[in-house]
mmCIF file with all atom_site columns, C-alpha atoms in Angstrom:
data_model
loop_
_atom_site.group_PDB
_atom_site.id
_atom_site.type_symbol
_atom_site.label_atom_id
_atom_site.label_alt_id
_atom_site.label_comp_id
_atom_site.label_asym_id
_atom_site.label_entity_id
_atom_site.label_seq_id
_atom_site.pdbx_PDB_ins_code
_atom_site.Cartn_x
_atom_site.Cartn_y
_atom_site.Cartn_z
_atom_site.occupancy
_atom_site.B_iso_or_equiv
_atom_site.pdbx_formal_charge
_atom_site.auth_seq_id
_atom_site.auth_comp_id
_atom_site.auth_asym_id
_atom_site.auth_atom_id
_atom_site.pdbx_PDB_model_num
ATOM 1   C CA . ALA A 1 1   ? -15.836 40.776  -23.726 1.00 69.00 ? 1   ALA A CA 1
ATOM 2   C CA . LEU A 1 2   ? -16.340 39.286  -20.236 1.00 70.00 ? 2   LEU A CA 1
ATOM 3   C CA . ASN A 1 3   ? -17.510 35.982  -21.730 1.00 79.00 ? 3   ASN A CA 1
ATOM 4   C CA . LEU A 1 4   ? -14.339 35.873  -23.813 1.00 74.00 ? 4   LEU A CA 1
ATOM 5   C CA . HIS A 1 5   ? -12.232 36.471  -20.670 1.00 74.00 ? 5   HIS A CA 1
ATOM 6   C CA . ILE A 1 6   ? -10.614 39.661  -21.929 1.00 80.00 ? 6   ILE A CA 1
ATOM 7   C CA . PHE A 1 7   ? -7.379  40.694  -20.316 1.00 72.00 ? 7   PHE A CA 1
ATOM 8   C CA . SER A 1 8   ? -7.605  44.423  -20.846 1.00 80.00 ? 8   SER A CA 1
ATOM 9   C CA . TYR A 1 9   ? -9.498  47.080  -22.768 1.00 79.00 ? 9   TYR A CA 1
ATOM 10  C CA . ILE A 1 10  ? -7.740  49.720  -24.896 1.00 83.00 ? 10  ILE A CA 1
ATOM 11  C CA . LEU A 1 11  ? -9.522  52.849  -26.083 1.00 84.00 ? 11  LEU A CA 1
ATOM 12  C CA . LYS A 1 12  ? -9.149  54.409  -29.520 1.00 88.00 ? 12  LYS A CA 1
ATOM 13  C CA . PRO A 1 13  ? -7.049  56.086  -30.734 1.00 89.00 ? 13  PRO A CA 1
ATOM 14  C CA . VAL A 1 14  ? -4.546  53.366  -29.845 1.00 88.00 ? 14  VAL A CA 1
ATOM 15  C CA . ASP A 1 15  ? -1.320  54.584  -28.295 1.00 89.00 ? 15  ASP A CA 1
ATOM 16  C CA . PRO A 1 16  ? 1.441   52.242  -29.596 1.00 91.00 ? 16  PRO A CA 1
ATOM 17  C CA . GLU A 1 17  ? 3.311   52.403  -26.273 1.00 92.00 ? 17  GLU A CA 1
ATOM 18  C CA . ASN A 1 18  ? 0.144   51.549  -24.302 1.00 89.00 ? 18  ASN A CA 1
ATOM 19  C CA . LEU A 1 19  ? -0.610  48.687  -26.732 1.00 89.00 ? 19  LEU A CA 1
ATOM 20  C CA . LYS A 1 20  ? 2.917   47.299  -26.284 1.00 92.00 ? 20  LYS A CA 1
ATOM 21  C CA . GLU A 1 21  ? 2.579   47.398  -22.453 1.00 90.00 ? 21  GLU A CA 1
ATOM 22  C CA . GLU A 1 22  ? -0.816  45.673  -22.540 1.00 87.00 ? 22  GLU A CA 1
ATOM 23  C CA . LEU A 1 23  ? 0.434   42.967  -24.900 1.00 88.00 ? 23  LEU A CA 1
ATOM 24  C CA . THR A 1 24  ? 3.471   42.377  -22.674 1.00 92.00 ? 24  THR A CA 1
ATOM 25  C CA . ARG A 1 25  ? 1.203   42.051  -19.615 1.00 90.00 ? 25  ARG A CA 1
ATOM 26  C CA . ALA A 1 26  ? -1.138  39.728  -21.502 1.00 87.00 ? 26  ALA A CA 1
ATOM 27  C CA . VAL A 1 27  ? 1.742   37.443  -22.559 1.00 90.00 ? 27  VAL A CA 1
ATOM 28  C CA . ARG A 1 28  ? 3.141   37.423  -19.007 1.00 92.00 ? 28  ARG A CA 1
ATOM 29  C CA . ASN A 1 29  ? -0.313  36.636  -17.618 1.00 89.00 ? 29  ASN A CA 1
ATOM 30  C CA . ALA A 1 30  ? -0.767  33.770  -20.121 1.00 89.00 ? 30  ALA A CA 1
ATOM 31  C CA . GLN A 1 31  ? 2.638   32.329  -19.176 1.00 93.00 ? 31  GLN A CA 1
ATOM 32  C CA . GLU A 1 32  ? 1.835   32.533  -15.456 1.00 93.00 ? 32  GLU A CA 1
ATOM 33  C CA . THR A 1 33  ? -1.524  30.864  -16.041 1.00 91.00 ? 33  THR A CA 1
ATOM 34  C CA . LYS A 1 34  ? 0.143   28.089  -18.016 1.00 94.00 ? 34  LYS A CA 1
ATOM 35  C CA . LEU A 1 35  ? 2.756   27.628  -15.277 1.00 94.00 ? 35  LEU A CA 1
ATOM 36  C CA . LEU A 1 36  ? 0.057   27.454  -12.597 1.00 94.00 ? 36  LEU A CA 1
ATOM 37  C CA . GLU A 1 37  ? -1.778  24.826  -14.649 1.00 94.00 ? 37  GLU A CA 1
ATOM 38  C CA . LYS A 1 38  ? 1.399   22.766  -14.953 1.00 94.00 ? 38  LYS A CA 1
ATOM 39  C CA . GLU A 1 39  ? 2.020   23.032  -11.200 1.00 92.00 ? 39  GLU A CA 1
ATOM 40  C CA . ARG A 1 40  ? -1.573  22.052  -10.428 1.00 91.00 ? 40  ARG A CA 1
ATOM 41  C CA . PHE A 1 41  ? -1.281  19.073  -12.751 1.00 90.00 ? 41  PHE A CA 1
ATOM 42  C CA . ALA A 1 42  ? 2.024   18.051  -11.117 1.00 88.00 ? 42  ALA A CA 1
ATOM 43  C CA . VAL A 1 43  ? 0.481   18.273  -7.637  1.00 86.00 ? 43  VAL A CA 1
ATOM 44  C CA . GLU A 1 44  ? -2.533  16.211  -8.723  1.00 85.00 ? 44  GLU A CA 1
ATOM 45  C CA . GLU A 1 45  ? -0.215  13.626  -10.271 1.00 84.00 ? 45  GLU A CA 1
ATOM 46  C CA . GLN A 1 46  ? 1.865   13.464  -7.098  1.00 80.00 ? 46  GLN A CA 1
ATOM 47  C CA . LEU A 1 47  ? -1.247  13.015  -4.940  1.00 77.00 ? 47  LEU A CA 1
ATOM 48  C CA . ALA A 1 48  ? -2.433  10.210  -7.211  1.00 75.00 ? 48  ALA A CA 1
ATOM 49  C CA . GLN A 1 49  ? 0.976   8.519   -6.883  1.00 73.00 ? 49  GLN A CA 1
ATOM 50  C CA . GLN A 1 50  ? 0.896   8.889   -3.089  1.00 69.00 ? 50  GLN A CA 1
ATOM 51  C CA . GLU A 1 51  ? -2.520  7.230   -2.964  1.00 69.00 ? 51  GLU A CA 1
ATOM 52  C CA . LYS A 1 52  ? -1.338  4.443   -5.250  1.00 67.00 ? 52  LYS A CA 1
ATOM 53  C CA . ALA A 1 53  ? 1.956   3.854   -3.430  1.00 72.00 ? 53  ALA A CA 1
ATOM 54  C CA . PRO A 1 54  ? 0.466   2.460   -0.181  1.00 71.00 ? 54  PRO A CA 1
ATOM 55  C CA . ALA A 1 55  ? -1.773  0.112   -2.172  1.00 74.00 ? 55  ALA A CA 1
ATOM 56  C CA . ASP A 1 56  ? 1.268   -1.107  -4.132  1.00 87.00 ? 56  ASP A CA 1
ATOM 57  C CA . LEU A 1 57  ? 3.136   -1.399  -0.843  1.00 89.00 ? 57  LEU A CA 1
ATOM 58  C CA . VAL A 1 58  ? 0.440   -3.615  0.672   1.00 91.00 ? 58  VAL A CA 1
ATOM 59  C CA . THR A 1 59  ? 0.535   -5.826  -2.416  1.00 92.00 ? 59  THR A CA 1
ATOM 60  C CA . ALA A 1 60  ? 4.334   -6.064  -2.213  1.00 92.00 ? 60  ALA A CA 1
ATOM 61  C CA . ILE A 1 61  ? 4.167   -6.949  1.485   1.00 95.00 ? 61  ILE A CA 1
ATOM 62  C CA . LYS A 1 62  ? 1.534   -9.637  0.907   1.00 95.00 ? 62  LYS A CA 1
ATOM 63  C CA . GLU A 1 63  ? 3.582   -11.154 -1.911  1.00 94.00 ? 63  GLU A CA 1
ATOM 64  C CA . CYS A 1 64  ? 6.683   -11.159 0.295   1.00 94.00 ? 64  CYS A CA 1
ATOM 65  C CA . VAL A 1 65  ? 4.744   -12.864 3.097   1.00 95.00 ? 65  VAL A CA 1
ATOM 66  C CA . LYS A 1 66  ? 3.457   -15.546 0.706   1.00 95.00 ? 66  LYS A CA 1
ATOM 67  C CA . ARG A 1 67  ? 6.978   -16.213 -0.650  1.00 94.00 ? 67  ARG A CA 1
ATOM 68  C CA . ASN A 1 68  ? 8.470   -16.540 2.831   1.00 94.00 ? 68  ASN A CA 1
ATOM 69  C CA . LEU A 1 69  ? 5.569   -17.981 4.820   1.00 93.00 ? 69  LEU A CA 1
ATOM 70  C CA . SER A 1 70  ? 7.378   -21.210 5.686   1.00 92.00 ? 70  SER A CA 1
ATOM 71  C CA . SER A 1 71  ? 10.399  -19.352 7.058   1.00 93.00 ? 71  SER A CA 1
ATOM 72  C CA . PRO A 1 72  ? 10.508  -18.993 10.848  1.00 91.00 ? 72  PRO A CA 1
ATOM 73  C CA . ASP A 1 73  ? 12.507  -15.786 10.224  1.00 92.00 ? 73  ASP A CA 1
ATOM 74  C CA . LEU A 1 74  ? 9.534   -14.067 8.561   1.00 94.00 ? 74  LEU A CA 1
ATOM 75  C CA . ASN A 1 75  ? 8.930   -10.806 10.429  1.00 94.00 ? 75  ASN A CA 1
ATOM 76  C CA . ARG A 1 76  ? 8.733   -7.045  9.863   1.00 93.00 ? 76  ARG A CA 1
ATOM 77  C CA . ASN A 1 77  ? 12.514  -6.695  9.680   1.00 94.00 ? 77  ASN A CA 1
ATOM 78  C CA . MET A 1 78  ? 12.871  -9.338  7.003   1.00 95.00 ? 78  MET A CA 1
ATOM 79  C CA . ILE A 1 79  ? 10.037  -7.887  4.906   1.00 95.00 ? 79  ILE A CA 1
ATOM 80  C CA . ALA A 1 80  ? 11.330  -4.314  5.246   1.00 92.00 ? 80  ALA A CA 1
ATOM 81  C CA . ASP A 1 81  ? 14.809  -5.456  4.182   1.00 92.00 ? 81  ASP A CA 1
ATOM 82  C CA . GLU A 1 82  ? 13.452  -7.391  1.220   1.00 91.00 ? 82  GLU A CA 1
ATOM 83  C CA . ILE A 1 83  ? 11.314  -4.562  -0.160  1.00 88.00 ? 83  ILE A CA 1
ATOM 84  C CA . HIS A 1 84  ? 13.804  -1.838  0.840   1.00 87.00 ? 84  HIS A CA 1
ATOM 85  C CA . ILE A 1 85  ? 11.600  0.345   3.007   1.00 87.00 ? 85  ILE A CA 1
ATOM 86  C CA . ASN A 1 86  ? 11.577  1.700   6.551   1.00 89.00 ? 86  ASN A CA 1
ATOM 87  C CA . MET A 1 87  ? 10.119  -0.929  8.872   1.00 91.00 ? 87  MET A CA 1
ATOM 88  C CA . ASP A 1 88  ? 7.960   1.455   10.929  1.00 92.00 ? 88  ASP A CA 1
ATOM 89  C CA . TYR A 1 89  ? 6.557   3.238   7.863   1.00 88.00 ? 89  TYR A CA 1
ATOM 90  C CA . MET A 1 90  ? 5.847   -0.121  6.231   1.00 91.00 ? 90  MET A CA 1
ATOM 91  C CA . SER A 1 91  ? 4.003   -1.458  9.293   1.00 93.00 ? 91  SER A CA 1
ATOM 92  C CA . HIS A 1 92  ? 1.983   1.733   9.678   1.00 91.00 ? 92  HIS A CA 1
ATOM 93  C CA . GLN A 1 93  ? 0.939   1.830   6.005   1.00 89.00 ? 93  GLN A CA 1
ATOM 94  C CA . PHE A 1 94  ? 0.082   -1.879  5.992   1.00 92.00 ? 94  PHE A CA 1
ATOM 95  C CA . HIS A 1 95  ? -2.112  -1.552  9.076   1.00 94.00 ? 95  HIS A CA 1
ATOM 96  C CA . LYS A 1 96  ? -3.752  1.598   7.713   1.00 91.00 ? 96  LYS A CA 1
ATOM 97  C CA . LYS A 1 97  ? -4.542  0.135   4.268   1.00 89.00 ? 97  LYS A CA 1
ATOM 98  C CA . ALA A 1 98  ? -5.089  -3.555  5.087   1.00 92.00 ? 98  ALA A CA 1
ATOM 99  C CA . GLY A 1 99  ? -6.936  -2.985  8.366   1.00 94.00 ? 99  GLY A CA 1
ATOM 100 C CA . ILE A 1 100 ? -4.852  -5.593  10.211  1.00 95.00 ? 100 ILE A CA 1
ATOM 101 C CA . SER A 1 101 ? -1.444  -5.491  11.839  1.00 95.00 ? 101 SER A CA 1
ATOM 102 C CA . LEU A 1 102 ? 1.349   -7.098  9.882   1.00 95.00 ? 102 LEU A CA 1
ATOM 103 C CA . SER A 1 103 ? 2.121   -9.660  12.587  1.00 94.00 ? 103 SER A CA 1
ATOM 104 C CA . ASN A 1 104 ? -1.553  -10.699 12.779  1.00 94.00 ? 104 ASN A CA 1
ATOM 105 C CA . TYR A 1 105 ? -1.677  -10.966 8.989   1.00 96.00 ? 105 TYR A CA 1
ATOM 106 C CA . ILE A 1 106 ? 1.348   -13.282 9.004   1.00 96.00 ? 106 ILE A CA 1
ATOM 107 C CA . ILE A 1 107 ? -0.202  -15.484 11.696  1.00 94.00 ? 107 ILE A CA 1
ATOM 108 C CA . GLU A 1 108 ? -3.539  -15.616 9.851   1.00 95.00 ? 108 GLU A CA 1
ATOM 109 C CA . GLU A 1 109 ? -1.809  -16.621 6.608   1.00 96.00 ? 109 GLU A CA 1
ATOM 110 C CA . ARG A 1 110 ? 0.132   -19.319 8.444   1.00 95.00 ? 110 ARG A CA 1
ATOM 111 C CA . MET A 1 111 ? -3.075  -20.597 10.024  1.00 96.00 ? 111 MET A CA 1
ATOM 112 C CA . HIS A 1 112 ? -4.785  -20.671 6.642   1.00 96.00 ? 112 HIS A CA 1
ATOM 113 C CA . ASP A 1 113 ? -1.947  -22.807 5.254   1.00 95.00 ? 113 ASP A CA 1
ATOM 114 C CA . ALA A 1 114 ? -1.926  -25.024 8.364   1.00 95.00 ? 114 ALA A CA 1
ATOM 115 C CA . LYS A 1 115 ? -5.661  -25.690 8.013   1.00 96.00 ? 115 LYS A CA 1
ATOM 116 C CA . LYS A 1 116 ? -5.182  -26.554 4.353   1.00 95.00 ? 116 LYS A CA 1
ATOM 117 C CA . LEU A 1 117 ? -2.416  -29.021 5.275   1.00 95.00 ? 117 LEU A CA 1
ATOM 118 C CA . LEU A 1 118 ? -4.507  -30.506 8.076   1.00 95.00 ? 118 LEU A CA 1
ATOM 119 C CA . ASP A 1 119 ? -7.397  -31.009 5.624   1.00 94.00 ? 119 ASP A CA 1
ATOM 120 C CA . THR A 1 120 ? -5.448  -32.411 2.707   1.00 94.00 ? 120 THR A CA 1
ATOM 121 C CA . THR A 1 121 ? -2.396  -34.264 4.054   1.00 94.00 ? 121 THR A CA 1
ATOM 122 C CA . ASP A 1 122 ? -1.362  -36.803 6.647   1.00 93.00 ? 122 ASP A CA 1
ATOM 123 C CA . TYR A 1 123 ? 1.627   -34.728 7.767   1.00 94.00 ? 123 TYR A CA 1
ATOM 124 C CA . SER A 1 124 ? 2.347   -34.825 11.475  1.00 94.00 ? 124 SER A CA 1
ATOM 125 C CA . LEU A 1 125 ? 1.640   -31.714 13.520  1.00 94.00 ? 125 LEU A CA 1
ATOM 126 C CA . GLN A 1 126 ? 5.405   -31.173 13.781  1.00 94.00 ? 126 GLN A CA 1
ATOM 127 C CA . GLN A 1 127 ? 5.746   -31.262 9.976   1.00 94.00 ? 127 GLN A CA 1
ATOM 128 C CA . ILE A 1 128 ? 2.837   -28.845 9.557   1.00 95.00 ? 128 ILE A CA 1
ATOM 129 C CA . SER A 1 129 ? 4.319   -26.557 12.187  1.00 94.00 ? 129 SER A CA 1
ATOM 130 C CA . ASP A 1 130 ? 7.636   -26.566 10.297  1.00 93.00 ? 130 ASP A CA 1
ATOM 131 C CA . LYS A 1 131 ? 6.047   -26.068 6.865   1.00 93.00 ? 131 LYS A CA 1
ATOM 132 C CA . THR A 1 132 ? 4.029   -23.075 8.067   1.00 94.00 ? 132 THR A CA 1
ATOM 133 C CA . GLY A 1 133 ? 7.000   -21.306 9.632   1.00 93.00 ? 133 GLY A CA 1
ATOM 134 C CA . PHE A 1 134 ? 6.291   -21.745 13.329  1.00 90.00 ? 134 PHE A CA 1
ATOM 135 C CA . SER A 1 135 ? 9.473   -21.910 15.361  1.00 84.00 ? 135 SER A CA 1
ATOM 136 C CA . ASN A 1 136 ? 8.163   -24.686 17.616  1.00 89.00 ? 136 ASN A CA 1
ATOM 137 C CA . ILE A 1 137 ? 5.167   -26.967 17.826  1.00 93.00 ? 137 ILE A CA 1
ATOM 138 C CA . SER A 1 138 ? 3.895   -25.672 21.172  1.00 94.00 ? 138 SER A CA 1
ATOM 139 C CA . TYR A 1 139 ? 3.682   -22.101 19.792  1.00 92.00 ? 139 TYR A CA 1
ATOM 140 C CA . PHE A 1 140 ? 1.892   -23.473 16.708  1.00 94.00 ? 140 PHE A CA 1
ATOM 141 C CA . HIS A 1 141 ? -0.531  -25.395 18.931  1.00 94.00 ? 141 HIS A CA 1
ATOM 142 C CA . ARG A 1 142 ? -1.215  -22.337 21.131  1.00 93.00 ? 142 ARG A CA 1
ATOM 143 C CA . GLN A 1 143 ? -1.784  -19.989 18.177  1.00 93.00 ? 143 GLN A CA 1
ATOM 144 C CA . PHE A 1 144 ? -3.973  -22.488 16.354  1.00 94.00 ? 144 PHE A CA 1
ATOM 145 C CA . LYS A 1 145 ? -6.213  -23.023 19.373  1.00 95.00 ? 145 LYS A CA 1
ATOM 146 C CA . LYS A 1 146 ? -6.349  -19.281 20.069  1.00 94.00 ? 146 LYS A CA 1
ATOM 147 C CA . LEU A 1 147 ? -7.476  -18.446 16.521  1.00 93.00 ? 147 LEU A CA 1
ATOM 148 C CA . SER A 1 148 ? -9.691  -21.420 15.679  1.00 93.00 ? 148 SER A CA 1
ATOM 149 C CA . GLY A 1 149 ? -10.967 -22.431 19.115  1.00 94.00 ? 149 GLY A CA 1
ATOM 150 C CA . VAL A 1 150 ? -9.836  -26.049 18.726  1.00 95.00 ? 150 VAL A CA 1
ATOM 151 C CA . THR A 1 151 ? -6.512  -27.850 18.743  1.00 95.00 ? 151 THR A CA 1
ATOM 152 C CA . PRO A 1 152 ? -4.934  -28.773 15.410  1.00 96.00 ? 152 PRO A CA 1
ATOM 153 C CA . GLN A 1 153 ? -5.730  -32.459 16.035  1.00 94.00 ? 153 GLN A CA 1
ATOM 154 C CA . GLN A 1 154 ? -9.386  -31.674 16.842  1.00 95.00 ? 154 GLN A CA 1
ATOM 155 C CA . TYR A 1 155 ? -9.578  -29.558 13.681  1.00 94.00 ? 155 TYR A CA 1
ATOM 156 C CA . ARG A 1 156 ? -8.212  -32.431 11.594  1.00 94.00 ? 156 ARG A CA 1
ATOM 157 C CA . THR A 1 157 ? -10.645 -34.917 13.160  1.00 92.00 ? 157 THR A CA 1
ATOM 158 C CA . ASP A 1 158 ? -13.641 -32.580 12.675  1.00 92.00 ? 158 ASP A CA 1
ATOM 159 C CA . HIS A 1 159 ? -12.822 -31.812 9.032   1.00 87.00 ? 159 HIS A CA 1
ATOM 160 C CA . ARG A 1 160 ? -12.115 -35.314 7.783   1.00 77.00 ? 160 ARG A CA 1
#
């Protein structure tokens, strides 16, 4: 009986009233168990969605950055507006999941594109600065040297 997970045990001779009470309790218990299972499943589903949401958020942010990389207006505000999410929550989740701050990610992506342009084109430094979304050439020059250790012109000379 224990292996079969019995609910109750009724002795003979069976009292119809006692049987009715035990059956009612058994049905109620089965319904409660089923409800608890549904709630547990719903909670597990919600937790799975919460774990998935930040990963989807990071992907959405990265796609937004790639689409708008050449815009000097690319910043947390613009991204948050475009993907319709709170700016602080977005920044926190991005940093937590991607392991880098959003502003540093944007700068790194711009530098990656700038290096590609320096390697493959004859664009002037001003043109490259404009195409990679830097607001002015001196800021581009400073950031490039800070991240790569050489000036953009030195990088171009070394990689040609």
